[in-house]
Short mmCIF file of N, CA and C in Angstrom, two decimals:
data_model
loop_
_atom_site.label_atom_id
_atom_site.label_comp_id
_atom_site.label_asym_id
_atom_site.label_seq_id
_atom_site.Cartn_x
_atom_site.Cartn_y
_atom_site.Cartn_z
N UNK B 45 4.33 9.60 -24.05
CA UNK B 45 4.71 8.58 -23.09
C UNK B 45 3.47 7.76 -22.75
N UNK B 46 3.63 6.44 -22.71
CA UNK B 46 2.52 5.56 -22.42
C UNK B 46 2.08 5.69 -20.97
N UNK B 47 0.79 5.51 -20.76
CA UNK B 47 0.21 5.56 -19.43
C UNK B 47 -0.67 4.34 -19.22
N UNK B 48 -0.64 3.79 -18.02
CA UNK B 48 -1.44 2.61 -17.70
C UNK B 48 -2.08 2.80 -16.33
N UNK B 49 -3.36 2.49 -16.23
CA UNK B 49 -4.07 2.52 -14.95
C UNK B 49 -4.28 1.09 -14.48
N UNK B 50 -4.05 0.86 -13.20
CA UNK B 50 -4.29 -0.44 -12.59
C UNK B 50 -5.43 -0.25 -11.60
N UNK B 51 -6.48 -1.05 -11.76
CA UNK B 51 -7.62 -0.98 -10.85
C UNK B 51 -7.68 -2.25 -10.02
N UNK B 52 -8.25 -2.13 -8.84
CA UNK B 52 -8.46 -3.29 -7.98
C UNK B 52 -9.95 -3.47 -7.78
N UNK B 53 -10.31 -4.26 -6.81
CA UNK B 53 -11.73 -4.49 -6.53
C UNK B 53 -12.29 -3.53 -5.49
N UNK B 54 -11.52 -2.54 -5.08
CA UNK B 54 -11.99 -1.61 -4.06
C UNK B 54 -13.20 -0.84 -4.56
N UNK B 55 -14.28 -0.84 -3.79
CA UNK B 55 -15.46 -0.08 -4.19
C UNK B 55 -15.24 1.44 -4.14
N UNK B 56 -14.17 1.87 -3.51
CA UNK B 56 -13.89 3.30 -3.38
C UNK B 56 -13.26 3.91 -4.63
N UNK B 57 -12.64 3.09 -5.48
CA UNK B 57 -11.95 3.64 -6.65
C UNK B 57 -12.88 4.43 -7.56
N UNK B 58 -13.99 3.86 -7.91
CA UNK B 58 -14.93 4.56 -8.79
C UNK B 58 -15.59 5.73 -8.07
N UNK B 59 -15.92 5.52 -6.80
CA UNK B 59 -16.60 6.55 -6.03
C UNK B 59 -15.73 7.80 -5.87
N UNK B 60 -14.45 7.61 -5.59
CA UNK B 60 -13.53 8.72 -5.37
C UNK B 60 -12.92 9.20 -6.68
N UNK B 61 -12.73 8.28 -7.62
CA UNK B 61 -12.12 8.64 -8.91
C UNK B 61 -10.62 8.48 -8.91
N UNK B 62 -10.13 7.31 -8.51
CA UNK B 62 -8.69 7.06 -8.54
C UNK B 62 -8.45 5.63 -8.99
N UNK B 63 -7.21 5.35 -9.35
CA UNK B 63 -6.82 3.98 -9.67
C UNK B 63 -5.87 3.48 -8.59
N UNK B 64 -5.83 2.18 -8.41
CA UNK B 64 -4.93 1.59 -7.41
C UNK B 64 -3.50 2.01 -7.68
N UNK B 65 -3.14 2.00 -8.97
CA UNK B 65 -1.79 2.41 -9.35
C UNK B 65 -1.83 3.03 -10.74
N UNK B 66 -0.81 3.80 -11.02
CA UNK B 66 -0.67 4.39 -12.34
C UNK B 66 0.79 4.29 -12.76
N UNK B 67 0.97 3.78 -13.97
CA UNK B 67 2.32 3.70 -14.53
C UNK B 67 2.42 4.70 -15.66
N UNK B 68 3.46 5.51 -15.60
CA UNK B 68 3.81 6.40 -16.70
C UNK B 68 5.29 6.16 -16.96
N UNK B 69 5.59 5.68 -18.15
CA UNK B 69 6.98 5.36 -18.47
C UNK B 69 7.52 4.30 -17.54
N UNK B 70 8.62 4.61 -16.89
CA UNK B 70 9.28 3.65 -16.00
C UNK B 70 8.91 3.80 -14.54
N UNK B 71 7.91 4.62 -14.25
CA UNK B 71 7.51 4.83 -12.86
C UNK B 71 6.11 4.32 -12.59
N UNK B 72 5.96 3.69 -11.43
CA UNK B 72 4.65 3.23 -10.97
C UNK B 72 4.39 3.92 -9.63
N UNK B 73 3.26 4.59 -9.52
CA UNK B 73 2.83 5.19 -8.26
C UNK B 73 1.60 4.42 -7.79
N UNK B 74 1.65 3.92 -6.57
CA UNK B 74 0.53 3.18 -6.00
C UNK B 74 -0.19 4.09 -5.00
N UNK B 75 -1.49 4.23 -5.22
CA UNK B 75 -2.32 5.08 -4.35
C UNK B 75 -2.32 4.57 -2.92
N UNK B 76 -2.76 5.43 -2.02
CA UNK B 76 -2.96 5.02 -0.64
C UNK B 76 -3.82 3.76 -0.63
N UNK B 77 -3.28 2.72 -0.03
CA UNK B 77 -3.95 1.42 -0.01
C UNK B 77 -4.34 1.11 1.42
N UNK B 78 -5.64 1.04 1.64
CA UNK B 78 -6.19 0.75 2.96
C UNK B 78 -6.64 -0.71 3.01
N UNK B 79 -6.92 -1.22 4.18
CA UNK B 79 -7.33 -2.62 4.31
C UNK B 79 -8.80 -2.84 3.94
N UNK B 80 -9.14 -2.53 2.70
CA UNK B 80 -10.51 -2.63 2.21
C UNK B 80 -10.66 -3.89 1.38
N UNK B 81 -11.57 -4.76 1.77
CA UNK B 81 -11.85 -5.96 1.00
C UNK B 81 -12.82 -5.62 -0.14
N UNK B 82 -12.96 -6.52 -1.10
CA UNK B 82 -13.78 -6.25 -2.28
C UNK B 82 -15.24 -5.98 -1.94
N UNK B 83 -15.72 -6.48 -0.79
CA UNK B 83 -17.10 -6.21 -0.40
C UNK B 83 -17.24 -4.91 0.39
N UNK B 84 -16.12 -4.19 0.55
CA UNK B 84 -16.13 -2.92 1.27
C UNK B 84 -15.84 -3.04 2.76
N UNK B 85 -15.80 -4.25 3.27
CA UNK B 85 -15.51 -4.43 4.70
C UNK B 85 -14.01 -4.27 4.97
N UNK B 86 -13.67 -4.10 6.22
CA UNK B 86 -12.29 -3.93 6.64
C UNK B 86 -11.65 -5.29 6.91
N UNK B 87 -10.48 -5.51 6.33
CA UNK B 87 -9.72 -6.74 6.58
C UNK B 87 -9.03 -6.61 7.95
N UNK B 88 -9.01 -7.67 8.69
CA UNK B 88 -8.29 -7.76 9.96
C UNK B 88 -8.61 -6.61 10.92
N UNK B 89 -9.87 -6.41 11.28
CA UNK B 89 -10.21 -5.34 12.22
C UNK B 89 -9.42 -5.47 13.53
N UNK B 90 -8.86 -4.36 13.98
CA UNK B 90 -8.11 -4.34 15.23
C UNK B 90 -6.71 -4.93 15.18
N UNK B 91 -6.27 -5.39 14.02
CA UNK B 91 -4.98 -6.07 13.88
C UNK B 91 -4.09 -5.29 12.91
N UNK B 92 -3.23 -4.44 13.45
CA UNK B 92 -2.38 -3.60 12.61
C UNK B 92 -1.43 -4.43 11.76
N UNK B 93 -0.85 -5.46 12.32
CA UNK B 93 0.05 -6.32 11.55
C UNK B 93 -0.71 -6.94 10.37
N UNK B 94 -1.87 -7.50 10.61
CA UNK B 94 -2.67 -8.12 9.55
C UNK B 94 -3.08 -7.12 8.49
N UNK B 95 -3.49 -5.92 8.91
CA UNK B 95 -3.87 -4.89 7.96
C UNK B 95 -2.68 -4.45 7.11
N UNK B 96 -1.51 -4.36 7.73
CA UNK B 96 -0.31 -3.97 6.99
C UNK B 96 0.02 -5.00 5.92
N UNK B 97 -0.01 -6.27 6.28
CA UNK B 97 0.26 -7.33 5.29
C UNK B 97 -0.78 -7.30 4.18
N UNK B 98 -2.04 -7.11 4.52
CA UNK B 98 -3.10 -7.05 3.52
C UNK B 98 -2.82 -5.92 2.53
N UNK B 99 -2.48 -4.74 3.04
CA UNK B 99 -2.20 -3.59 2.17
C UNK B 99 -0.97 -3.84 1.30
N UNK B 100 0.08 -4.38 1.88
CA UNK B 100 1.29 -4.64 1.12
C UNK B 100 1.05 -5.68 0.02
N UNK B 101 0.24 -6.69 0.31
CA UNK B 101 -0.11 -7.67 -0.73
C UNK B 101 -0.80 -6.98 -1.90
N UNK B 102 -1.75 -6.09 -1.61
CA UNK B 102 -2.48 -5.38 -2.67
C UNK B 102 -1.52 -4.49 -3.48
N UNK B 103 -0.61 -3.85 -2.78
CA UNK B 103 0.37 -2.98 -3.45
C UNK B 103 1.26 -3.79 -4.38
N UNK B 104 1.75 -4.91 -3.91
CA UNK B 104 2.63 -5.74 -4.73
C UNK B 104 1.89 -6.34 -5.93
N UNK B 105 0.61 -6.67 -5.75
CA UNK B 105 -0.20 -7.14 -6.89
C UNK B 105 -0.30 -6.06 -7.96
N UNK B 106 -0.53 -4.82 -7.54
CA UNK B 106 -0.66 -3.71 -8.50
C UNK B 106 0.66 -3.46 -9.21
N UNK B 107 1.76 -3.51 -8.48
CA UNK B 107 3.07 -3.29 -9.09
C UNK B 107 3.38 -4.38 -10.10
N UNK B 108 3.08 -5.61 -9.75
CA UNK B 108 3.31 -6.72 -10.69
C UNK B 108 2.45 -6.56 -11.94
N UNK B 109 1.17 -6.19 -11.74
CA UNK B 109 0.28 -6.00 -12.89
C UNK B 109 0.76 -4.89 -13.81
N UNK B 110 1.43 -3.89 -13.24
CA UNK B 110 1.95 -2.77 -14.03
C UNK B 110 3.31 -3.08 -14.65
N UNK B 111 3.84 -4.27 -14.40
CA UNK B 111 5.11 -4.67 -15.01
C UNK B 111 6.32 -4.47 -14.13
N UNK B 112 6.11 -4.18 -12.86
CA UNK B 112 7.23 -3.96 -11.95
C UNK B 112 7.46 -5.14 -11.04
N UNK B 113 8.47 -5.01 -10.18
CA UNK B 113 8.70 -6.01 -9.14
C UNK B 113 9.33 -5.34 -7.94
N UNK B 114 9.32 -6.02 -6.82
CA UNK B 114 9.76 -5.42 -5.56
C UNK B 114 11.23 -5.04 -5.54
N UNK B 115 12.04 -5.62 -6.37
CA UNK B 115 13.47 -5.31 -6.35
C UNK B 115 13.75 -3.84 -6.67
N UNK B 116 12.80 -3.20 -7.33
CA UNK B 116 12.98 -1.80 -7.71
C UNK B 116 12.00 -0.88 -6.99
N UNK B 117 11.55 -1.30 -5.81
CA UNK B 117 10.68 -0.47 -4.99
C UNK B 117 11.48 0.75 -4.53
N UNK B 118 10.98 1.94 -4.86
CA UNK B 118 11.68 3.17 -4.49
C UNK B 118 11.33 3.65 -3.10
N UNK B 119 10.02 3.67 -2.81
CA UNK B 119 9.58 4.31 -1.57
C UNK B 119 8.28 3.70 -1.09
N UNK B 120 8.15 3.62 0.23
CA UNK B 120 6.88 3.29 0.85
C UNK B 120 6.57 4.37 1.88
N UNK B 121 5.28 4.65 2.02
CA UNK B 121 4.82 5.62 3.03
C UNK B 121 3.72 4.94 3.83
N UNK B 122 3.92 4.80 5.11
CA UNK B 122 2.95 4.15 5.97
C UNK B 122 2.32 5.19 6.88
N UNK B 123 1.02 5.34 6.76
CA UNK B 123 0.27 6.29 7.57
C UNK B 123 -0.49 5.49 8.62
N UNK B 124 -0.20 5.75 9.88
CA UNK B 124 -0.77 4.99 10.99
C UNK B 124 -1.74 5.85 11.79
N UNK B 125 -2.78 5.22 12.25
CA UNK B 125 -3.75 5.90 13.11
C UNK B 125 -3.15 6.13 14.50
N UNK B 126 -2.28 5.21 14.94
CA UNK B 126 -1.66 5.31 16.25
C UNK B 126 -0.18 4.98 16.11
N UNK B 127 0.65 5.99 16.09
CA UNK B 127 2.08 5.80 15.85
C UNK B 127 2.76 4.97 16.94
N UNK B 128 2.16 4.90 18.12
CA UNK B 128 2.77 4.10 19.18
C UNK B 128 2.77 2.61 18.84
N UNK B 129 1.99 2.20 17.84
CA UNK B 129 1.96 0.81 17.41
C UNK B 129 2.85 0.56 16.19
N UNK B 130 3.75 1.47 15.89
CA UNK B 130 4.55 1.41 14.67
C UNK B 130 5.31 0.09 14.51
N UNK B 131 5.69 -0.53 15.63
CA UNK B 131 6.50 -1.75 15.53
C UNK B 131 5.73 -2.90 14.87
N UNK B 132 4.41 -2.95 15.01
CA UNK B 132 3.63 -3.99 14.35
C UNK B 132 3.66 -3.80 12.83
N UNK B 133 3.52 -2.56 12.39
CA UNK B 133 3.60 -2.27 10.96
C UNK B 133 5.03 -2.47 10.46
N UNK B 134 6.01 -2.09 11.26
CA UNK B 134 7.41 -2.25 10.87
C UNK B 134 7.78 -3.73 10.72
N UNK B 135 7.23 -4.57 11.58
CA UNK B 135 7.49 -6.01 11.49
C UNK B 135 7.03 -6.53 10.12
N UNK B 136 5.82 -6.17 9.72
CA UNK B 136 5.30 -6.61 8.42
C UNK B 136 6.13 -6.02 7.29
N UNK B 137 6.42 -4.73 7.36
CA UNK B 137 7.20 -4.06 6.31
C UNK B 137 8.56 -4.74 6.16
N UNK B 138 9.19 -5.05 7.26
CA UNK B 138 10.48 -5.72 7.22
C UNK B 138 10.42 -7.09 6.58
N UNK B 139 9.33 -7.81 6.82
CA UNK B 139 9.17 -9.13 6.22
C UNK B 139 9.07 -9.04 4.69
N UNK B 140 8.53 -7.96 4.20
CA UNK B 140 8.38 -7.79 2.75
C UNK B 140 9.64 -7.16 2.11
N UNK B 141 10.31 -6.29 2.84
CA UNK B 141 11.34 -5.46 2.20
C UNK B 141 12.71 -5.49 2.87
N UNK B 142 12.98 -6.44 3.74
CA UNK B 142 14.24 -6.43 4.48
C UNK B 142 15.47 -6.62 3.59
N UNK B 143 15.29 -7.08 2.36
CA UNK B 143 16.43 -7.22 1.46
C UNK B 143 16.44 -6.15 0.37
N UNK B 144 15.43 -5.29 0.38
CA UNK B 144 15.29 -4.28 -0.68
C UNK B 144 15.60 -2.88 -0.16
N UNK B 145 15.18 -2.60 1.05
CA UNK B 145 15.43 -1.31 1.72
C UNK B 145 14.97 -0.10 0.92
N UNK B 146 13.67 -0.02 0.61
CA UNK B 146 13.19 1.20 -0.07
C UNK B 146 13.24 2.37 0.89
N UNK B 147 13.25 3.57 0.36
CA UNK B 147 13.06 4.74 1.21
C UNK B 147 11.70 4.55 1.88
N UNK B 148 11.58 4.93 3.14
CA UNK B 148 10.35 4.60 3.87
C UNK B 148 10.03 5.70 4.88
N UNK B 149 8.75 5.98 5.01
CA UNK B 149 8.28 6.96 5.99
C UNK B 149 7.14 6.36 6.80
N UNK B 150 7.16 6.57 8.10
CA UNK B 150 6.04 6.26 8.98
C UNK B 150 5.53 7.58 9.52
N UNK B 151 4.22 7.80 9.43
CA UNK B 151 3.63 9.04 9.95
C UNK B 151 2.30 8.73 10.59
N UNK B 152 1.96 9.49 11.60
CA UNK B 152 0.66 9.35 12.25
C UNK B 152 -0.32 10.33 11.63
N UNK B 153 -1.55 9.86 11.43
CA UNK B 153 -2.63 10.71 10.93
C UNK B 153 -3.77 10.69 11.94
N UNK B 154 -4.63 11.68 11.85
CA UNK B 154 -5.72 11.76 12.84
C UNK B 154 -6.85 10.78 12.56
N UNK B 155 -6.96 10.30 11.33
CA UNK B 155 -8.01 9.34 11.04
C UNK B 155 -8.05 9.00 9.56
N UNK B 156 -8.89 8.01 9.24
CA UNK B 156 -9.08 7.55 7.88
C UNK B 156 -10.55 7.61 7.52
N UNK B 157 -10.88 7.29 6.28
CA UNK B 157 -12.26 7.28 5.82
C UNK B 157 -13.12 6.37 6.69
N UNK B 158 -12.59 5.22 7.04
CA UNK B 158 -13.33 4.27 7.88
C UNK B 158 -12.63 4.14 9.23
N UNK B 159 -13.36 4.20 10.33
CA UNK B 159 -12.72 4.16 11.66
C UNK B 159 -12.01 2.85 11.99
N UNK B 160 -12.32 1.74 11.30
CA UNK B 160 -11.65 0.47 11.58
C UNK B 160 -10.27 0.38 10.93
N UNK B 161 -9.97 1.26 9.97
CA UNK B 161 -8.67 1.22 9.33
C UNK B 161 -7.62 1.72 10.31
N UNK B 162 -6.55 0.98 10.43
CA UNK B 162 -5.44 1.36 11.31
C UNK B 162 -4.25 1.87 10.51
N UNK B 163 -4.26 1.63 9.19
CA UNK B 163 -3.12 1.97 8.35
C UNK B 163 -3.58 2.22 6.91
N UNK B 164 -2.81 3.03 6.21
CA UNK B 164 -2.94 3.20 4.77
C UNK B 164 -1.52 3.36 4.25
N UNK B 165 -1.22 2.73 3.10
CA UNK B 165 0.15 2.70 2.60
C UNK B 165 0.19 3.15 1.14
N UNK B 166 1.18 3.97 0.79
CA UNK B 166 1.47 4.36 -0.58
C UNK B 166 2.83 3.79 -0.96
N UNK B 167 3.05 3.62 -2.25
CA UNK B 167 4.35 3.11 -2.71
C UNK B 167 4.68 3.61 -4.10
N UNK B 168 5.96 3.67 -4.39
CA UNK B 168 6.46 4.04 -5.71
C UNK B 168 7.49 3.01 -6.13
N UNK B 169 7.47 2.68 -7.43
CA UNK B 169 8.38 1.67 -7.95
C UNK B 169 8.95 2.13 -9.29
N UNK B 170 10.17 1.73 -9.56
CA UNK B 170 10.85 2.04 -10.82
C UNK B 170 10.95 0.77 -11.64
N UNK B 171 10.82 0.90 -12.94
CA UNK B 171 11.00 -0.24 -13.85
C UNK B 171 12.22 0.07 -14.71
N UNK B 172 13.31 -0.71 -14.57
CA UNK B 172 14.52 -0.41 -15.35
C UNK B 172 14.33 -0.66 -16.83
#
């Protein structure tokens, strides 16, 4: 079965040893995507909505590069630093997926690699 790795400009990929996404056959798994810009700085500090959109844009870029599209998004997982702010992340998620309705999970975590990150998102997509 063919395998494809999708890399982004995140400086953490090489350091940690992961790819932004991996496609095997008809499945694409997108790694936890944090609001990390190519220079290593945090996108939209203090703005959960902005960070969510930034992460979702990166996820959709990886899915497109792997040959997928949002119509076949299977699942998203949103990990929040503060679950009481879930509505800001939900607003962004809804703007991207309100016509697709992937399986979705919101969960609170105690922290991320960088303290400015408010969210990290994973996604899975199917290619028919």
